[in-house]
Coordinates of C-alpha atoms in Angstrom, one line a residue:
M157 CA 58.4 -34.6 -101.5
T158 CA 60.6 -37.6 -101.9
Y159 CA 63.7 -35.5 -102.2
R160 CA 63.1 -33.7 -98.9
H161 CA 62.3 -37.0 -97.2
G162 CA 65.6 -38.5 -98.5
A163 CA 67.6 -35.5 -97.4
S164 CA 66.0 -35.8 -93.9
E165 CA 67.1 -39.4 -93.7
V166 CA 70.7 -38.5 -94.7
F167 CA 70.8 -35.8 -92.0
K168 CA 69.6 -38.3 -89.4
G169 CA 72.3 -40.7 -90.5
L170 CA 75.0 -38.0 -90.1
A171 CA 73.7 -36.8 -86.7
S172 CA 75.8 -39.3 -84.7
T173 CA 79.0 -38.1 -86.3
L174 CA 78.5 -34.4 -85.8
T175 CA 80.7 -32.5 -83.4
L176 CA 78.9 -29.8 -81.5
V177 CA 80.4 -26.4 -81.3
P178 CA 80.7 -25.2 -77.7
S179 CA 78.3 -22.4 -76.9
T180 CA 77.0 -20.7 -73.9
A181 CA 73.7 -21.7 -72.3
S182 CA 72.3 -18.2 -73.0
T183 CA 73.1 -18.4 -76.7
I184 CA 71.4 -21.8 -77.0
A185 CA 68.3 -20.6 -75.1
M186 CA 68.1 -17.5 -77.3
T187 CA 68.4 -19.5 -80.5
S188 CA 65.8 -21.9 -79.3
R189 CA 63.3 -19.2 -78.6
V190 CA 63.9 -17.6 -81.9
D191 CA 63.4 -20.9 -83.8
L192 CA 60.3 -21.8 -81.8
L193 CA 58.7 -18.4 -82.4
E194 CA 59.4 -18.6 -86.1
W195 CA 58.0 -22.1 -86.4
L196 CA 54.9 -21.2 -84.3
N197 CA 54.2 -18.0 -86.3
N198 CA 54.5 -19.9 -89.6
L199 CA 52.4 -22.8 -88.5
L200 CA 49.5 -20.8 -87.0
Q201 CA 49.8 -17.6 -89.1
I202 CA 50.2 -15.4 -86.1
N203 CA 52.7 -12.7 -85.0
Y204 CA 53.8 -13.7 -81.5
T205 CA 57.0 -11.9 -80.3
K206 CA 57.5 -13.6 -77.0
I207 CA 57.2 -17.2 -75.8
E208 CA 55.2 -16.2 -72.7
Q209 CA 52.3 -15.0 -75.0
C210 CA 51.5 -18.7 -75.4
G211 CA 50.2 -18.6 -71.8
T212 CA 46.7 -18.0 -73.1
G213 CA 46.6 -21.7 -74.1
A214 CA 45.1 -20.9 -77.5
A215 CA 48.3 -21.5 -79.5
Y216 CA 48.8 -24.9 -77.8
C217 CA 45.3 -25.9 -78.7
Q218 CA 45.9 -25.1 -82.3
I219 CA 49.3 -26.8 -82.5
L220 CA 47.5 -30.0 -81.4
D221 CA 44.7 -29.4 -83.9
S222 CA 47.3 -29.1 -86.7
I223 CA 48.2 -32.8 -85.9
Y224 CA 44.8 -34.3 -85.5
G225 CA 42.5 -31.8 -87.1
D226 CA 39.5 -32.5 -84.8
L227 CA 39.9 -30.3 -81.7
P228 CA 36.7 -28.4 -80.8
L229 CA 38.3 -25.0 -81.6
N230 CA 34.9 -23.3 -81.2
K231 CA 35.4 -23.6 -77.5
V232 CA 38.8 -21.8 -77.6
N233 CA 38.8 -18.1 -76.7
W234 CA 41.2 -16.6 -79.2
K235 CA 40.9 -13.2 -77.6
A236 CA 41.5 -14.3 -74.1
Q237 CA 42.8 -11.5 -71.9
H238 CA 42.3 -12.7 -68.4
E239 CA 43.7 -15.6 -66.4
Y240 CA 40.3 -17.3 -65.9
Q241 CA 39.9 -17.3 -69.7
Y242 CA 43.3 -18.9 -70.2
I243 CA 42.3 -21.7 -67.8
I244 CA 39.2 -22.5 -69.9
N245 CA 41.5 -22.8 -73.0
F246 CA 43.8 -25.1 -71.2
K247 CA 40.8 -27.2 -70.1
V248 CA 40.1 -27.8 -73.8
L249 CA 43.7 -28.8 -74.3
Q250 CA 43.7 -31.1 -71.3
K251 CA 40.6 -32.9 -72.5
A252 CA 42.2 -33.4 -75.9
F253 CA 45.3 -34.9 -74.2
T254 CA 43.0 -37.3 -72.3
D255 CA 41.0 -38.2 -75.3
K256 CA 44.1 -38.9 -77.4
R257 CA 45.9 -40.6 -74.6
I258 CA 48.8 -38.2 -74.6
D259 CA 50.7 -39.0 -71.4
K260 CA 52.0 -35.5 -70.6
P261 CA 51.0 -33.5 -67.4
I262 CA 49.9 -29.9 -68.1
Q263 CA 50.8 -27.5 -65.3
I264 CA 48.0 -25.1 -66.0
E265 CA 48.5 -23.1 -62.8
R266 CA 52.0 -22.3 -63.9
L267 CA 51.5 -21.8 -67.6
V268 CA 48.6 -19.3 -67.2
K269 CA 51.0 -17.0 -65.3
C270 CA 52.6 -16.3 -68.7
R271 CA 56.1 -16.7 -67.4
M272 CA 58.7 -17.4 -70.1
Q273 CA 60.5 -20.4 -68.6
D274 CA 57.4 -22.5 -68.0
N275 CA 55.9 -21.8 -71.4
L276 CA 59.3 -22.3 -73.1
E277 CA 59.6 -25.8 -71.6
F278 CA 56.1 -26.7 -72.6
L279 CA 56.4 -25.3 -76.1
Q280 CA 59.6 -27.2 -76.6
W281 CA 57.8 -30.4 -75.7
M282 CA 54.9 -29.5 -78.0
K283 CA 57.4 -28.9 -80.9
R284 CA 59.0 -32.3 -80.3
F285 CA 55.6 -34.0 -80.2
W286 CA 54.6 -32.1 -83.4
D287 CA 57.7 -33.2 -85.2
Q288 CA 57.0 -36.9 -84.3
N289 CA 53.3 -36.8 -85.2
Y290 CA 52.5 -34.2 -87.9
R291 CA 51.9 -35.6 -91.3
E292 CA 51.3 -32.9 -93.9
S293 CA 50.7 -35.4 -96.6
E294 CA 47.8 -36.9 -94.7
I295 CA 45.9 -33.7 -94.1
G296 CA 47.0 -31.8 -97.1
G297 CA 48.6 -28.9 -95.3
Y298 CA 47.2 -27.0 -92.3
D299 CA 45.1 -23.8 -92.8
A300 CA 45.3 -22.3 -89.4
I301 CA 43.3 -19.2 -90.1
S302 CA 40.4 -21.2 -91.6
R303 CA 40.4 -23.6 -88.7
R304 CA 39.9 -20.9 -86.1
G305 CA 37.2 -19.3 -88.3
G306 CA 39.3 -16.3 -89.3
A307 CA 39.7 -15.1 -85.8
A308 CA 42.8 -13.1 -84.8
M309 CA 44.7 -14.6 -82.0
T310 CA 45.5 -12.0 -79.3
R311 CA 48.9 -12.0 -77.6
G312 CA 48.8 -13.3 -74.1
G313 CA 50.6 -12.0 -71.0
T314 CA 49.4 -9.5 -68.4
P315 CA 51.3 -6.2 -68.9
S316 CA 53.0 -5.0 -65.8
L317 CA 51.8 -1.7 -64.5
P318 CA 54.1 1.3 -65.2
S319 CA 56.2 2.5 -62.3
T320 CA 56.3 6.2 -61.5
S321 CA 59.9 6.3 -62.6
S322 CA 58.9 5.2 -66.1
L323 CA 56.2 7.9 -66.6
S324 CA 58.7 10.4 -67.9
S325 CA 59.9 8.0 -70.7
N326 CA 56.3 7.3 -71.8
P327 CA 55.5 8.9 -75.2
S328 CA 52.1 9.9 -73.9
F329 CA 53.7 11.8 -71.1
P330 CA 55.3 15.0 -72.6
K331 CA 58.6 16.0 -71.1
V332 CA 58.7 19.3 -69.3
R333 CA 60.8 21.7 -71.4
G334 CA 62.4 24.9 -70.3
P335 CA 61.1 28.2 -71.5
S336 CA 62.2 29.6 -74.9
S337 CA 64.7 32.4 -75.3
S338 CA 61.9 34.8 -75.7
A339 CA 61.0 34.4 -72.0
G340 CA 63.9 36.4 -70.9
S341 CA 67.0 38.2 -72.4
V342 CA 70.6 37.6 -71.5
T343 CA 73.3 39.8 -73.0
G344 CA 76.3 38.3 -74.7
S345 CA 78.7 39.8 -72.0
E346 CA 76.6 38.3 -69.2
R347 CA 76.6 34.9 -71.0
S348 CA 80.4 34.9 -71.6
G349 CA 81.1 36.0 -68.1
R350 CA 79.0 33.4 -66.3
G351 CA 79.4 30.5 -68.8
A352 CA 76.6 28.4 -70.3
L353 CA 73.3 28.8 -68.5
S354 CA 70.6 26.2 -68.2
P355 CA 67.1 27.2 -69.5
F356 CA 65.9 27.6 -65.9
S357 CA 68.8 29.8 -64.9
A358 CA 68.1 31.9 -67.9
V359 CA 64.6 32.5 -66.6
S360 CA 65.9 33.7 -63.3
T361 CA 68.1 36.3 -65.0
G362 CA 65.5 37.4 -67.5
T363 CA 62.7 39.9 -67.4
A364 CA 61.0 39.8 -64.0
S365 CA 57.6 40.2 -65.5
T366 CA 57.6 36.8 -67.2
R367 CA 57.5 33.7 -65.1
P368 CA 56.9 30.7 -67.3
S369 CA 58.3 28.3 -64.7
S370 CA 54.9 28.5 -62.8
R371 CA 53.1 27.5 -66.0
V372 CA 55.5 24.7 -66.6
S373 CA 55.0 23.5 -63.0
S374 CA 51.2 23.6 -63.4
R375 CA 51.4 21.7 -66.7
A376 CA 53.6 19.1 -65.1
S377 CA 51.2 18.7 -62.2
S378 CA 48.4 18.2 -64.7
H379 CA 50.3 15.5 -66.6
L380 CA 51.2 13.7 -63.3
S381 CA 47.5 13.8 -62.4
Q382 CA 46.5 12.3 -65.7
A383 CA 49.2 9.6 -65.4
S384 CA 48.0 8.8 -61.8
G385 CA 44.5 8.4 -63.1
L386 CA 45.6 6.1 -65.9
E387 CA 47.5 3.9 -63.4
A388 CA 44.5 3.9 -61.1
K389 CA 42.3 2.6 -64.0
K390 CA 44.9 -0.1 -64.8
L391 CA 44.9 -1.2 -61.1
K392 CA 41.1 -1.3 -61.1
A393 CA 41.1 -3.5 -64.2
R394 CA 43.7 -5.8 -62.6
V395 CA 41.5 -6.1 -59.4
E396 CA 38.5 -7.0 -61.6
E397 CA 40.6 -9.5 -63.4
L398 CA 41.8 -11.2 -60.2
T399 CA 38.2 -11.1 -58.9
H400 CA 37.0 -13.0 -61.9
S401 CA 39.8 -15.4 -61.7
M402 CA 39.1 -16.1 -58.0
E403 CA 35.4 -16.7 -58.7
S404 CA 36.3 -19.1 -61.5
L405 CA 38.7 -21.0 -59.3
T406 CA 36.2 -21.1 -56.4
K407 CA 33.5 -22.6 -58.7
E408 CA 36.0 -25.2 -59.9
R409 CA 37.1 -26.0 -56.3
D410 CA 33.5 -26.5 -55.2
F411 CA 32.7 -28.7 -58.2
Y412 CA 35.6 -31.1 -57.5
W413 CA 34.8 -31.0 -53.7
K414 CA 31.2 -32.1 -54.5
K415 CA 32.5 -34.9 -56.7
L416 CA 34.9 -36.1 -53.9
K417 CA 32.1 -35.9 -51.4
E418 CA 29.9 -38.1 -53.6
V419 CA 32.8 -40.6 -53.9
E420 CA 33.3 -40.6 -50.1
D421 CA 29.6 -41.2 -49.4
F422 CA 29.4 -44.0 -52.0
I423 CA 32.5 -45.8 -50.6
G424 CA 31.1 -45.5 -47.0
E425 CA 27.7 -46.9 -48.0
T426 CA 29.3 -49.7 -50.0
I427 CA 31.6 -50.8 -47.2
E428 CA 28.8 -50.8 -44.7
S429 CA 26.4 -52.8 -46.9
R430 CA 29.0 -55.3 -48.0
A431 CA 30.4 -55.8 -44.5
G432 CA 26.8 -56.3 -43.1
A433 CA 26.1 -58.9 -45.8
G434 CA 29.4 -60.7 -45.2
V435 CA 30.7 -59.8 -48.7
L436 CA 34.4 -59.0 -48.2
E437 CA 35.5 -59.0 -51.8
G438 CA 36.8 -55.6 -52.9
L439 CA 36.6 -54.0 -49.4
D440 CA 40.4 -53.7 -49.2
A441 CA 40.5 -51.6 -52.4
L442 CA 37.7 -49.4 -51.1
E443 CA 39.5 -48.9 -47.8
R444 CA 42.6 -47.9 -49.7
I445 CA 40.6 -45.3 -51.8
R446 CA 39.1 -43.9 -48.6
E447 CA 42.5 -43.7 -47.0
V448 CA 43.8 -41.6 -50.0
L449 CA 40.8 -39.3 -49.6
Y450 CA 41.5 -38.7 -45.9
R451 CA 45.3 -38.4 -46.3
E452 CA 46.7 -35.0 -45.3
E453 CA 48.9 -33.1 -47.7
N454 CA 52.1 -33.5 -45.8
A455 CA 51.5 -37.2 -44.8
Q456 CA 54.1 -39.7 -46.0

């Protein structure tokens, strides 16, 4: 609307005269995260609660699609749960950056770890890029759900395994309760003489024929065994995830190594053939390229 556009220009004109109110870095960062999540959820019609959930790469792909409207979203895995699947999504984003000549490095190996700081910085950059390039009037609004074929976008991030200390606070792990008053009887005079008794001390002074503490202990052992089994399943799933990720990275490494080997062979053959024919043009450039290929990582 014209009115909104005019108001925007007025605010831009006033920006240079504003006085910033001092604030702590933590307050600014928190406000930034809240604003980013609100913008992201409204734009993509999702329900992310943490910045690190963007580490799947799916949200970044659709942010860019909201600007250009032509990304191959059929290649994006909206339900990605594993790191190797995140990498595939980021490859789609990286190719789009290359095709659109967007000069911004994507640190895929850091973003797929789903750490907050890395994804916060990249999402902040994406928001600035979106502000500069998004034109709602040109595309008639962005239907995020329709563009991804109605697929729900899962939240990223690998959940950390529960520690043994957190098992007692888990709702699925019932707390061990002391026996009820029916387990043993304590007279009023005994209670007043000895003070308040804990449920377990009440058991010890109750009827000798009832020993619910052994049943409680057995029940607790059963719950601990179930919890250990659950943790073992999660560890097994994590091992499988890392195995898949390693296999994917190994294939990628071998692919690029093969390409570099072909480049090396081509350069060597070209240098030999040109030198033998006395054609020296371009040999310096080829030598420089080969020097880069052979250079060690720590070489200056």
